[in-house]
Short mmCIF file of C-alpha atoms and ligand atoms in Angstrom, two decimals:
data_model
loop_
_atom_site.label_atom_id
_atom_site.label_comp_id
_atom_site.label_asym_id
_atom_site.label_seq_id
_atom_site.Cartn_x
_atom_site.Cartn_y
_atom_site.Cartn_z
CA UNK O 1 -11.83 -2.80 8.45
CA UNK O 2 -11.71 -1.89 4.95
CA UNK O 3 -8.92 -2.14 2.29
CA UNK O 4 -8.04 -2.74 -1.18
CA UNK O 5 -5.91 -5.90 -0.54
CA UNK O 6 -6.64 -8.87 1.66
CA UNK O 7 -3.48 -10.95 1.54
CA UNK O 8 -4.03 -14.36 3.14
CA UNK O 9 -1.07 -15.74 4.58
CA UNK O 10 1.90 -13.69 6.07
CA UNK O 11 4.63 -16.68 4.29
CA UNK O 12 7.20 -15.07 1.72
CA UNK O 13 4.41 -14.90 -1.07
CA UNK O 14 1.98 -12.44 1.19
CA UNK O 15 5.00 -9.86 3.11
CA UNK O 16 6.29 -9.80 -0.57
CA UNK O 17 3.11 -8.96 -2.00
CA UNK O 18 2.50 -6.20 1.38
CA UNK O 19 5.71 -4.72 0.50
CA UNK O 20 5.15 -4.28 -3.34
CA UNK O 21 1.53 -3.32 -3.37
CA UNK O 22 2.47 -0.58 -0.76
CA UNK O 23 5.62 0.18 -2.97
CA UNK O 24 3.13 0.80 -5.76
CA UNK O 25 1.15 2.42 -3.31
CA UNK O 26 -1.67 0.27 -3.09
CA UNK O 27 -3.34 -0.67 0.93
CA UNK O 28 -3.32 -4.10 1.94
CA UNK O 29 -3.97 -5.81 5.09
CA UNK O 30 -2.15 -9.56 5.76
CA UNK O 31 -4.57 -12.34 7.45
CA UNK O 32 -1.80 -14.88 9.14
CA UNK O 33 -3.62 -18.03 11.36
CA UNK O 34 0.42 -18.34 13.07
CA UNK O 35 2.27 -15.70 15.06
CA UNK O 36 5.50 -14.33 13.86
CA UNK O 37 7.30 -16.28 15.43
CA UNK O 38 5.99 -20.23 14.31
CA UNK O 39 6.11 -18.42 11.20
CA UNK O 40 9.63 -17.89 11.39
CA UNK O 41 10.59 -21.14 13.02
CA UNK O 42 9.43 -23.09 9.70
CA UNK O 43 12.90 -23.79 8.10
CA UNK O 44 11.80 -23.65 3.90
CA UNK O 45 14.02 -22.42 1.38
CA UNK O 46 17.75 -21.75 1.08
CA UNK O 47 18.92 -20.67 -2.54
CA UNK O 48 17.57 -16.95 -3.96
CA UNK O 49 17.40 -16.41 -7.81
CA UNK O 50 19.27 -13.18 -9.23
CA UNK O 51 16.01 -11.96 -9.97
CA UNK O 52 14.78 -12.74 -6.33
CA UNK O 53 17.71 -10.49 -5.33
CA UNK O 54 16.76 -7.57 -7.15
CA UNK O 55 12.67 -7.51 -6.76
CA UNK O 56 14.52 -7.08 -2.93
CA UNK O 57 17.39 -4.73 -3.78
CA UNK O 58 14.33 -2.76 -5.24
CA UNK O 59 12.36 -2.44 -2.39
CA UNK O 60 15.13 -1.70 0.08
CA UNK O 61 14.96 -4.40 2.20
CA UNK O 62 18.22 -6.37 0.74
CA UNK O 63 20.56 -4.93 3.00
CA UNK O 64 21.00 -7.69 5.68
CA UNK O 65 21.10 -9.94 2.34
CA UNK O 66 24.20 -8.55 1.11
CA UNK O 67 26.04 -8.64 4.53
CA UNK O 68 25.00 -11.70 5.17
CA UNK O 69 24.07 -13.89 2.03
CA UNK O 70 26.35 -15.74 0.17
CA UNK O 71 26.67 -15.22 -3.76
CA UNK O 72 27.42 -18.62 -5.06
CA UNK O 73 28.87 -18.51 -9.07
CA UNK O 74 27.63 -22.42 -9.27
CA UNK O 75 27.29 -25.80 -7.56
CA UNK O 76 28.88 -29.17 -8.13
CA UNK O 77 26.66 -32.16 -9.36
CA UNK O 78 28.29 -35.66 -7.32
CA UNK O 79 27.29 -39.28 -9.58
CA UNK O 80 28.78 -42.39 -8.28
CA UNK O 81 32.51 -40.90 -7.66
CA UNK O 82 31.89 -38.10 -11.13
CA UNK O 83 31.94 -34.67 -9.95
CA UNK O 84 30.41 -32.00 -11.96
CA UNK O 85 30.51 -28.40 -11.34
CA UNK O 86 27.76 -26.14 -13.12
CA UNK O 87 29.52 -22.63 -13.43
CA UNK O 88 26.93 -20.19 -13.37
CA UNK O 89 28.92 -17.45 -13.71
CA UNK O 90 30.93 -18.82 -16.72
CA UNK O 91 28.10 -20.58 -18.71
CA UNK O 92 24.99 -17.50 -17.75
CA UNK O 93 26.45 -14.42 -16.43
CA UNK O 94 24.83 -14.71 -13.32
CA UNK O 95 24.41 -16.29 -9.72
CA UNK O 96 22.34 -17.60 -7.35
CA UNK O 97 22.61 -16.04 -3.17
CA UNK O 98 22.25 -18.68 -0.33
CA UNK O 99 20.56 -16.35 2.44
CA UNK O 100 17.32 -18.67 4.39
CA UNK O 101 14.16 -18.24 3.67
CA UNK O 102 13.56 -17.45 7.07
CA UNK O 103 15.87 -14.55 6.96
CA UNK O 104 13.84 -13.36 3.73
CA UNK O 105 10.94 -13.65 5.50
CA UNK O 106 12.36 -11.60 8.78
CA UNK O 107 13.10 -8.93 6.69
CA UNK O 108 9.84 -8.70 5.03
CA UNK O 109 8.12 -8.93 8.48
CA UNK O 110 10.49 -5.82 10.33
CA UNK O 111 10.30 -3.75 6.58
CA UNK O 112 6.49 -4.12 6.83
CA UNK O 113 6.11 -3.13 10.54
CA UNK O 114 8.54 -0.39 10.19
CA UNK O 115 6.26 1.16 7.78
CA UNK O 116 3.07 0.74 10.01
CA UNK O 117 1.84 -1.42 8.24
CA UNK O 118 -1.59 -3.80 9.38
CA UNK O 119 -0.69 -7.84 9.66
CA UNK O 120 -3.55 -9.90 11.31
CA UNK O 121 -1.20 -12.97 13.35
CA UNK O 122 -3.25 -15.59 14.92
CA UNK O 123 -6.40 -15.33 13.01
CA UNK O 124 -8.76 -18.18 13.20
CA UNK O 125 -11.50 -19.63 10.99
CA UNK O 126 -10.58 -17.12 8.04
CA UNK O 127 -13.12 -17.27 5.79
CA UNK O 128 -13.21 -15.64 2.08
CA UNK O 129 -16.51 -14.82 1.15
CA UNK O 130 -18.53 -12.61 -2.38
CA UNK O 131 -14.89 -13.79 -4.43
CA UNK O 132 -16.84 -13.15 -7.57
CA UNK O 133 -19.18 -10.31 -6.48
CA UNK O 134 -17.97 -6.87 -6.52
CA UNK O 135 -17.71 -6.35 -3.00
CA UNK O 136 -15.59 -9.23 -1.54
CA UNK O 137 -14.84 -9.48 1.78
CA UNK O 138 -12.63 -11.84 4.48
CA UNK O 139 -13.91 -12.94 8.00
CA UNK O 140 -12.11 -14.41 10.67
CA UNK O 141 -11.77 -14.44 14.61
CA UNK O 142 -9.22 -13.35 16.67
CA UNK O 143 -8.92 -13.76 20.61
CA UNK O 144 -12.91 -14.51 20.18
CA UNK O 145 -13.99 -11.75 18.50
CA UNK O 146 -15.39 -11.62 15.01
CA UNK O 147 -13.75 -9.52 11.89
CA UNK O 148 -14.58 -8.35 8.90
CA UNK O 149 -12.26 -7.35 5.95
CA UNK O 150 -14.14 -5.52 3.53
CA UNK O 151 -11.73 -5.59 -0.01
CA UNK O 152 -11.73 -5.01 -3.62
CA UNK O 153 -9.27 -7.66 -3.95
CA UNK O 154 -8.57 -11.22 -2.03
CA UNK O 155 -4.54 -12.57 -2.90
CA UNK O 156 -3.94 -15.86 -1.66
CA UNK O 157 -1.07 -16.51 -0.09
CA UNK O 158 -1.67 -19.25 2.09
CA UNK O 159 0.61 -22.17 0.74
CA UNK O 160 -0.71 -25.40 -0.08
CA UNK O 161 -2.81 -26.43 2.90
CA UNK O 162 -4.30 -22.91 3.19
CA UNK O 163 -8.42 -21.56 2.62
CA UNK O 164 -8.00 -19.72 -0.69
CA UNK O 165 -7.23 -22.39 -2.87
CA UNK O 166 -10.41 -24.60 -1.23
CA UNK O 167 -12.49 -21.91 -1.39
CA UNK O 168 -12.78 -22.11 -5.35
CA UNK O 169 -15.61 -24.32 -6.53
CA UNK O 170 -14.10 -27.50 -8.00
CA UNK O 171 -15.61 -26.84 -11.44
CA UNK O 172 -13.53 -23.74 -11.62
CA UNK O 173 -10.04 -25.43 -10.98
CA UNK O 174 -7.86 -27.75 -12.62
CA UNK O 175 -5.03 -29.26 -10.69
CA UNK O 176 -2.24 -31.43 -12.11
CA UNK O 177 0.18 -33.70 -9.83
CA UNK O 178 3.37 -35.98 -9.25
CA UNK O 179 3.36 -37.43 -5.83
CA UNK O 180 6.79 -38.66 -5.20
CA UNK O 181 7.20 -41.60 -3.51
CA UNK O 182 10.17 -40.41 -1.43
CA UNK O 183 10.86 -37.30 0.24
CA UNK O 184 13.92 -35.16 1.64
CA UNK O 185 14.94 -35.88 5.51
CA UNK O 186 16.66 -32.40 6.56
CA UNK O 187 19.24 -31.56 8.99
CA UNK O 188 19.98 -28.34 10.35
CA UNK O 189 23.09 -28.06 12.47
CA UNK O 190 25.60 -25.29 13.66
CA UNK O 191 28.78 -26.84 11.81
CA UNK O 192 31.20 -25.41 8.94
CA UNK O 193 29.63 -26.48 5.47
CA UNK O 194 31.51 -29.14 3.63
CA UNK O 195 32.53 -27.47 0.58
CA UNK O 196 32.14 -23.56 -0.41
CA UNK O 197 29.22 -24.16 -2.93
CA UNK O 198 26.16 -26.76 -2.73
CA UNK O 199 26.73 -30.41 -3.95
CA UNK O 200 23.85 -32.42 -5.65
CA UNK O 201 24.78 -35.72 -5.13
CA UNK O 202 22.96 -39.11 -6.72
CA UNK O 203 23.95 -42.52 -5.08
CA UNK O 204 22.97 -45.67 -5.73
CA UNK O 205 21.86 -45.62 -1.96
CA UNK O 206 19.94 -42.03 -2.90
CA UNK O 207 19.73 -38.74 -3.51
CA UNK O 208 22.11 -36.03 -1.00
CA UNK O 209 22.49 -32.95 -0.62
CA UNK O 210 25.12 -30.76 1.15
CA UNK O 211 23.82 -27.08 1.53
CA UNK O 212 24.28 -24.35 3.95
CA UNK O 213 22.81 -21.00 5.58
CA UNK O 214 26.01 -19.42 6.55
CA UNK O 215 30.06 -20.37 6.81
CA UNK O 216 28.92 -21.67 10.79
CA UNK O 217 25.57 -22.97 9.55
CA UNK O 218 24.98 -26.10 7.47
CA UNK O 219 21.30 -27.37 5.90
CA UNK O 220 21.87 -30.77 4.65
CA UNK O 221 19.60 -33.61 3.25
CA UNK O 222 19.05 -37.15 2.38
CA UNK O 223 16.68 -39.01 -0.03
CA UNK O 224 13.95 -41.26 2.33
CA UNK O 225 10.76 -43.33 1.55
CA UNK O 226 8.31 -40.77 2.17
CA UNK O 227 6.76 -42.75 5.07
CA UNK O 228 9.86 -41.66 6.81
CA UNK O 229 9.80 -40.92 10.72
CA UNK O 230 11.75 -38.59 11.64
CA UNK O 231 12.14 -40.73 15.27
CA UNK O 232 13.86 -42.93 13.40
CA UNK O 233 17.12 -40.72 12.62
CA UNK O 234 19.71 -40.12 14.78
CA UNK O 235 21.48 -37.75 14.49
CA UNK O 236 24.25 -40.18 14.28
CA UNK O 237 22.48 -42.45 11.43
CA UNK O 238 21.96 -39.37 9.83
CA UNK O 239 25.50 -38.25 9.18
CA UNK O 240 26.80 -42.01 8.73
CA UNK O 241 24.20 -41.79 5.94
CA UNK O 242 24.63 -38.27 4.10
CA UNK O 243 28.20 -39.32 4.12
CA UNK O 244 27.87 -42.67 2.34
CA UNK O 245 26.43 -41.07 -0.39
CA UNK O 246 28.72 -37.81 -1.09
CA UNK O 247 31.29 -39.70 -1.83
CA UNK O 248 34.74 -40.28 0.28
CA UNK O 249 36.35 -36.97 -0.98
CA UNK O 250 33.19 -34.77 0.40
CA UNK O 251 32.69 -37.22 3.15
CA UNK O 252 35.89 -36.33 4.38
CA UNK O 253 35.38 -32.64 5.06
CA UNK O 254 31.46 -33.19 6.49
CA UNK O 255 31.71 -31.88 9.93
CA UNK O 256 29.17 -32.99 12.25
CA UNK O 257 27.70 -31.54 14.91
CA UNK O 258 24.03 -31.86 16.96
CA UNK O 259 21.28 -31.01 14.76
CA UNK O 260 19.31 -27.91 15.95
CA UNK O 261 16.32 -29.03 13.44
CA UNK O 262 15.47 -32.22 12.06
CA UNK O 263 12.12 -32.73 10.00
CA UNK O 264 10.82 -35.11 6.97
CA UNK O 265 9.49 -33.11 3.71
CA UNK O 266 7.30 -35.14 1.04
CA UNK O 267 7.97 -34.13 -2.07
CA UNK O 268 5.30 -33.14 -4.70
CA UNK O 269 4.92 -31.34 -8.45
CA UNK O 270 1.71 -29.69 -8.21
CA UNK O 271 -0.13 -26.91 -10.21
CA UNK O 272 -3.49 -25.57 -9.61
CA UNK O 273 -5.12 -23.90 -12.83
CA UNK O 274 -6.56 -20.74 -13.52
CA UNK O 275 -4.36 -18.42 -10.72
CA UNK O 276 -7.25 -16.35 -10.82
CA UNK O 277 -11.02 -16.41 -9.81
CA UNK O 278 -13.15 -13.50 -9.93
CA UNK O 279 -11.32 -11.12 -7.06
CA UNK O 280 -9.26 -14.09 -5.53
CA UNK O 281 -5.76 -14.31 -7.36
CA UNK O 282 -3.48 -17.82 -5.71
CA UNK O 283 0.22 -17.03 -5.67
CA UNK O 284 2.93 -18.87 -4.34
CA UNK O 285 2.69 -22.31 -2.20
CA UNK O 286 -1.52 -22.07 -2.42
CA UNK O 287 -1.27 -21.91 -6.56
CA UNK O 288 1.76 -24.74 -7.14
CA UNK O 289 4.61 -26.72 -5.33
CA UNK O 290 7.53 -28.32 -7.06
CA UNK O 291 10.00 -30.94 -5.53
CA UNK O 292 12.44 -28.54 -3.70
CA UNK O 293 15.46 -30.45 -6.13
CA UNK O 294 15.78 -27.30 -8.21
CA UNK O 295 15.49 -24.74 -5.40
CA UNK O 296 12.18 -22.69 -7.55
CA UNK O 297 9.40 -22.74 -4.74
CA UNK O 298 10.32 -19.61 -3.16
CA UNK O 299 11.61 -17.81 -6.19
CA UNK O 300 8.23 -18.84 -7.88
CA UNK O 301 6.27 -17.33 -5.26
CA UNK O 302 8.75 -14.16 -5.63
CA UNK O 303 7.66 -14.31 -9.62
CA UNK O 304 3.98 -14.93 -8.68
CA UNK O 305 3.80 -11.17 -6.63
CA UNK O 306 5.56 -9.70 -8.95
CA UNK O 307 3.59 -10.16 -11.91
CA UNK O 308 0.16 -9.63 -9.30
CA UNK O 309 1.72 -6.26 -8.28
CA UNK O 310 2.22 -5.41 -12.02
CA UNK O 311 -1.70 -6.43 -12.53
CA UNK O 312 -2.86 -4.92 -9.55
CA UNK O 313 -1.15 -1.72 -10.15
CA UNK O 314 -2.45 -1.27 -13.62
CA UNK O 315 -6.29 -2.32 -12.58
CA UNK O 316 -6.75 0.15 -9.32
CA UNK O 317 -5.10 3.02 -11.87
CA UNK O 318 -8.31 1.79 -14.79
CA UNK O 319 -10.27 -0.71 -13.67
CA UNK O 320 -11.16 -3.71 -15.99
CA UNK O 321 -11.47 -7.13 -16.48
CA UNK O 322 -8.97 -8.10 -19.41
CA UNK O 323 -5.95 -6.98 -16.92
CA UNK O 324 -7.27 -8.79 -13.97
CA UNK O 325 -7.10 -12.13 -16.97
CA UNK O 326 -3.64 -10.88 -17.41
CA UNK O 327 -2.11 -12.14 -14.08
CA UNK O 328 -2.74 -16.27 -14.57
CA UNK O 329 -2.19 -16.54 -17.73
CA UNK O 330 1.81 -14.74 -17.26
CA UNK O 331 2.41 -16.68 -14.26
CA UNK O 332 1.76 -19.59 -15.22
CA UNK O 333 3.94 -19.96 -18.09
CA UNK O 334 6.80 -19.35 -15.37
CA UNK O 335 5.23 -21.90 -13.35
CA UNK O 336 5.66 -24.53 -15.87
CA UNK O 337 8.90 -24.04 -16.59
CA UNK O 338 9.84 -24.33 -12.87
CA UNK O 339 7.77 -27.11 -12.70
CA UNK O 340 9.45 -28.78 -15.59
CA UNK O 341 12.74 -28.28 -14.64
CA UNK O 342 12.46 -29.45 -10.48
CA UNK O 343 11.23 -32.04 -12.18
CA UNK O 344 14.03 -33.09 -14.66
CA UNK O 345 16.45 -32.09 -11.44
CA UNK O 346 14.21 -34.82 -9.51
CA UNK O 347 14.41 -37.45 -11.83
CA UNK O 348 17.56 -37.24 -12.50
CA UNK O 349 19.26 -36.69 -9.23
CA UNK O 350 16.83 -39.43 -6.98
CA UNK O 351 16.74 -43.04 -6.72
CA UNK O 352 13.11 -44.60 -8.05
CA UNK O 353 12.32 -47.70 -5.83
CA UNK O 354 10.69 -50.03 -8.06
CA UNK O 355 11.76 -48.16 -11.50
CA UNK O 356 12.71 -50.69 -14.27
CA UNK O 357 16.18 -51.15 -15.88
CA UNK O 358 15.60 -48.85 -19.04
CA UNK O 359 14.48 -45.94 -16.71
CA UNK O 360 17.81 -46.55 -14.70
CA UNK O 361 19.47 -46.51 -18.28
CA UNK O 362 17.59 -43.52 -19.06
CA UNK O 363 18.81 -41.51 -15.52
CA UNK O 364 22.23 -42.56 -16.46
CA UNK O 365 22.09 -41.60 -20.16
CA UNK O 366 21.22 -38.52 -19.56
CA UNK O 367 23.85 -37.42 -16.62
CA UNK O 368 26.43 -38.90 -18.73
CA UNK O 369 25.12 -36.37 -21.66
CA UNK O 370 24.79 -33.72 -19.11
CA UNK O 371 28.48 -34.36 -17.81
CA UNK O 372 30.23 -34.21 -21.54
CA UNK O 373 28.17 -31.12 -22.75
CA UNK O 374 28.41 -27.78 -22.49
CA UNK O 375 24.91 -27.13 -24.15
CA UNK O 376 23.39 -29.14 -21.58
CA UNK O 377 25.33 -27.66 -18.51
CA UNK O 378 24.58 -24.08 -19.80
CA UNK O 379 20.44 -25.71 -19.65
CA UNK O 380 20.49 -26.47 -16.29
CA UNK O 381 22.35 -23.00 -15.52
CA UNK O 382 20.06 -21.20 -17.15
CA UNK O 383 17.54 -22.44 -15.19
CA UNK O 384 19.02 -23.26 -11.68
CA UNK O 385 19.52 -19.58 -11.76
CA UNK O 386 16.29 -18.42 -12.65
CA UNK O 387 14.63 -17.86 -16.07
CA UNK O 388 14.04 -13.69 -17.01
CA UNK O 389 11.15 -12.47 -15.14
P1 LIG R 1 4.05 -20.58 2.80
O1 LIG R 1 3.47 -21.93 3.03
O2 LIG R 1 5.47 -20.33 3.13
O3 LIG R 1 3.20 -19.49 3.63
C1 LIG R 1 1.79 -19.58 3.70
C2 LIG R 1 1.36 -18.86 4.98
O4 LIG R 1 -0.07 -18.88 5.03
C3 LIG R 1 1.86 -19.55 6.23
O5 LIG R 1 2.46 -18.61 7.10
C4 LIG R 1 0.59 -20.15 6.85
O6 LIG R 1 0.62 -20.15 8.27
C5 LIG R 1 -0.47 -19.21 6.34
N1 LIG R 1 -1.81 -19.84 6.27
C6 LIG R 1 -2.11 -21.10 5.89
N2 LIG R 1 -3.45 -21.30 5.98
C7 LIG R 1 -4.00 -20.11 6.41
C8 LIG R 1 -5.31 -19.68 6.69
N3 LIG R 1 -6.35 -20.50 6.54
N4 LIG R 1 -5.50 -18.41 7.12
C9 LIG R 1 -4.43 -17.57 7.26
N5 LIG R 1 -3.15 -17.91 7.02
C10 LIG R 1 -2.95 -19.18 6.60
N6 LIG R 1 11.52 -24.18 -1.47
C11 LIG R 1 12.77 -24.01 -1.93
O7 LIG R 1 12.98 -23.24 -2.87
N7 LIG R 1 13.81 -24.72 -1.37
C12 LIG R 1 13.61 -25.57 -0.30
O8 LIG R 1 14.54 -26.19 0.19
C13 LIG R 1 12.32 -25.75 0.23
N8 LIG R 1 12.09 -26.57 1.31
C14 LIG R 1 10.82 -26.72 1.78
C15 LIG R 1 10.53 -27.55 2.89
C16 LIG R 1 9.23 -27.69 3.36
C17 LIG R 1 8.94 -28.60 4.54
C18 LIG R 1 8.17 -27.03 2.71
C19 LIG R 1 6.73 -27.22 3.19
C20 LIG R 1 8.43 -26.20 1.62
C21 LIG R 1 9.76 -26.03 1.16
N9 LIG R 1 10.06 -25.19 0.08
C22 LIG R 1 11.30 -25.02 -0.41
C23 LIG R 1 9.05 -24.45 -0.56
C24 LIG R 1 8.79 -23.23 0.29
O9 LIG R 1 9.98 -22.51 0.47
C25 LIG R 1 7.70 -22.49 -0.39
O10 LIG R 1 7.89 -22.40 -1.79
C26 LIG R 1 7.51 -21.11 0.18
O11 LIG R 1 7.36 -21.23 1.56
C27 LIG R 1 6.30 -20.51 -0.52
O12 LIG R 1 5.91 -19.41 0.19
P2 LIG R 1 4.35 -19.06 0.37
O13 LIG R 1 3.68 -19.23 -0.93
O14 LIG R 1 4.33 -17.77 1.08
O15 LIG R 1 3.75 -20.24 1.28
C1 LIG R 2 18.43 -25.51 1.15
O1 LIG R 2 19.52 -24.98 1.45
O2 LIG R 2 17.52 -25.69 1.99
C2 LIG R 2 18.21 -25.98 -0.27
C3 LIG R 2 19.10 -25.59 -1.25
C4 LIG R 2 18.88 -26.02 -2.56
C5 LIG R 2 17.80 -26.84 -2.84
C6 LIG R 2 16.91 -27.22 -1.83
C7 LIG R 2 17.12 -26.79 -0.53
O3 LIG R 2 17.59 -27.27 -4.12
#
């Protein structure tokens, strides 16, 4: 099979990528190791950037996201009994859409077969091979037989524990990392959410938070040592638990229900440097992660195909090596802003086992500050909702 794209990984980062490069005109072919279907039973993200939105709106596939999503103008910060809401609307001019990953990712998938277009499911031992030749090429095996995807370009898209990122020599790539020592236990359940926008809550028993997925659909979460088993939650523990640290107000309007998912997520800040080697370009999950506190890892990987279409577009038109350079070096500086701010929303909004009075003085200092200024509210905003692209 030949092409001009081999996108690894059929996650939000890869369909995304499908959809644009075919947009722009450009052939691609998506290598996915899990059928559609354990794809779409991971339960990721829940909060969409405006710019998320539009890169969507633009490609026509945002229609179910407007029925169905839910435009949010902010989202109320909960410390020890202080409430705090964050107007979006007021403080940026814009908002943020709660509409599951999953049901991004759905969308992607049907737009992408309804245009006939080729996605490899339940590849095996997908190897990338000649990344800094001139004729690079993918293998892998399906059903027993071996493949061969002959490209001019490899984009992967195959989150953190995927091939691409491994397949770099170690002298070409600098990573940098914060390995929290906590991580988010998550709920899923078929109950009313508690309150019409998402509440960020820090107790002294932990970090909460009360999110949904529809007005029928709740996603909620609570701050646990990352060793964590999941066997260890009721569901009953669970809600005795999220609601001890909302507050009684909030507490009193949780509904509970049985939870239909149910999983432990560690959480990590972690950035892999260059984005780019010879013909293999990371984007998404396989180039960075960020603690999901701020709500940036699938808008990043939204930013990350953006800016590779842009490249992409402009090399097939005139080949040449100063525009391939182009693509790291932009989406990175987006990168570290995410990564800067999930991780100011992390450390302010968690409990630190083992962290020393000042750096409990320090969390406290600077919610108070956040609390009594505008300035500092409008920050966050401007962030929460997603720096210009
Ligand atoms: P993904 O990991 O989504 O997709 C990568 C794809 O590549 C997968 O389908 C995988 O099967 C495939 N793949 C892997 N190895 C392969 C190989 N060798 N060959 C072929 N295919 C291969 N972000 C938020 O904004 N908010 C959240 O609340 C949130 N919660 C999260 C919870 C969890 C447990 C995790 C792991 C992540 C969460 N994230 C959250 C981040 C998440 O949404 C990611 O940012 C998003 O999935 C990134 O999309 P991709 O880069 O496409 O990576
Ligand atoms: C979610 O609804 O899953 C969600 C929302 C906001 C976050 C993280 C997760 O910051």
């Amino acid at each position: 099979m030949k092409t001009q794209v081999a996108i690894i990984g059929a996650g939000p980062a890869g369909l995304l990528l499908g959809q644009l490069l075919h947009h722009h005109g450009i052939d691609a072919v998506i290598i996915e190791q899990r059928s559609p279907d354990y794809v779409l039973s991971r339960i990721r993200a829940g909060v969409l950037e405006q710019g998320t939105v539009e890169i969507l709106e633009g490609l026509g596939v945002a229609d179910r996201l407007h029925a169905e999503g839910l435009v949010h103008d902010g989202v109320e910060l909960s410390c020890e009994g202080e409430r705090l809401r964050i107007n979006f609307r007021e403080l940026i001019g814009k908002t943020v859409t709660v509409y599951g990953q999953t049901e991004v990712t759905r969308d992607l998938m049907e737009a992408r077969a309804s245009k006939g277009l080729t996605t490899i499911y339940e590849a095996e031992s997908v190897e990338l091979h000649d990344v800094h030749g001139d004729s690079p090429f993918v293998r892998y095996t399906k059903n027993g037989q071996a493949h061969k995807v002959s490209c001019s370009i490899i984009a992967g898209c195959d989150g953190y524990h995927g091939v691409s990122r491994k397949s770099v020599l170690p002298s070409a790539i600098t990573t940098y990392e914060r390995v929290y020592d906590f991580g988010w236990l998550g709920v899923l359940a078929d109950v009313p959410p508690c309150a019409e926008e998402l509440i960020y809550a820090n107790s002294e028993r932990g970090f909460a938070l009360c999110s949904m997925r529809s007005l029928t659909r709740s996603r909620y979460y609570v701050q646990v040592p990352v060793a964590e088993r999941v066997e260890d939650w009721s569901d009953d523990r669970f809600w005795e638990e999220l609601r001890r640290r909302v507050g009684e107000d909030v507490a009193s309007r949780i509904t509970t229900g049985p939870s239909l998912e149910k999983s432990v997520a560690p959480l990590r800040s972690f950035v892999a440097e260059p984005m780019r080697f010879g013909k293999l370009f990371l984007a998404g999950d396989a180039a960075h992660i960020v603690p999901p506190t701020g709500a940036k890892g699938l808008n990043l990987a939204v930013s990350d195909v953006y800016y590779l279409t842009q490249t992409l577009s402009e090399y097939f038109r005139s080949p040449s090596e100063s525009v391939l350079d182009s693509y790291s070096v932009r989406a990175l500086k987006r990168v570290w802003k995410a990564e800067r701010f999930s991780w100011w929303m992390t450390s302010q909004l968690h409990h630190f086992p083992g962290s020393d009075a000042f750096s409990r003085r320090m969390q406290r200092s600077e919610l108070e500050y956040l609390f009594r200024s505008e300035n500092a509210q409008k920050v966050l905003a401007e962030n929460y909702v997603g720096l210009p692209l």
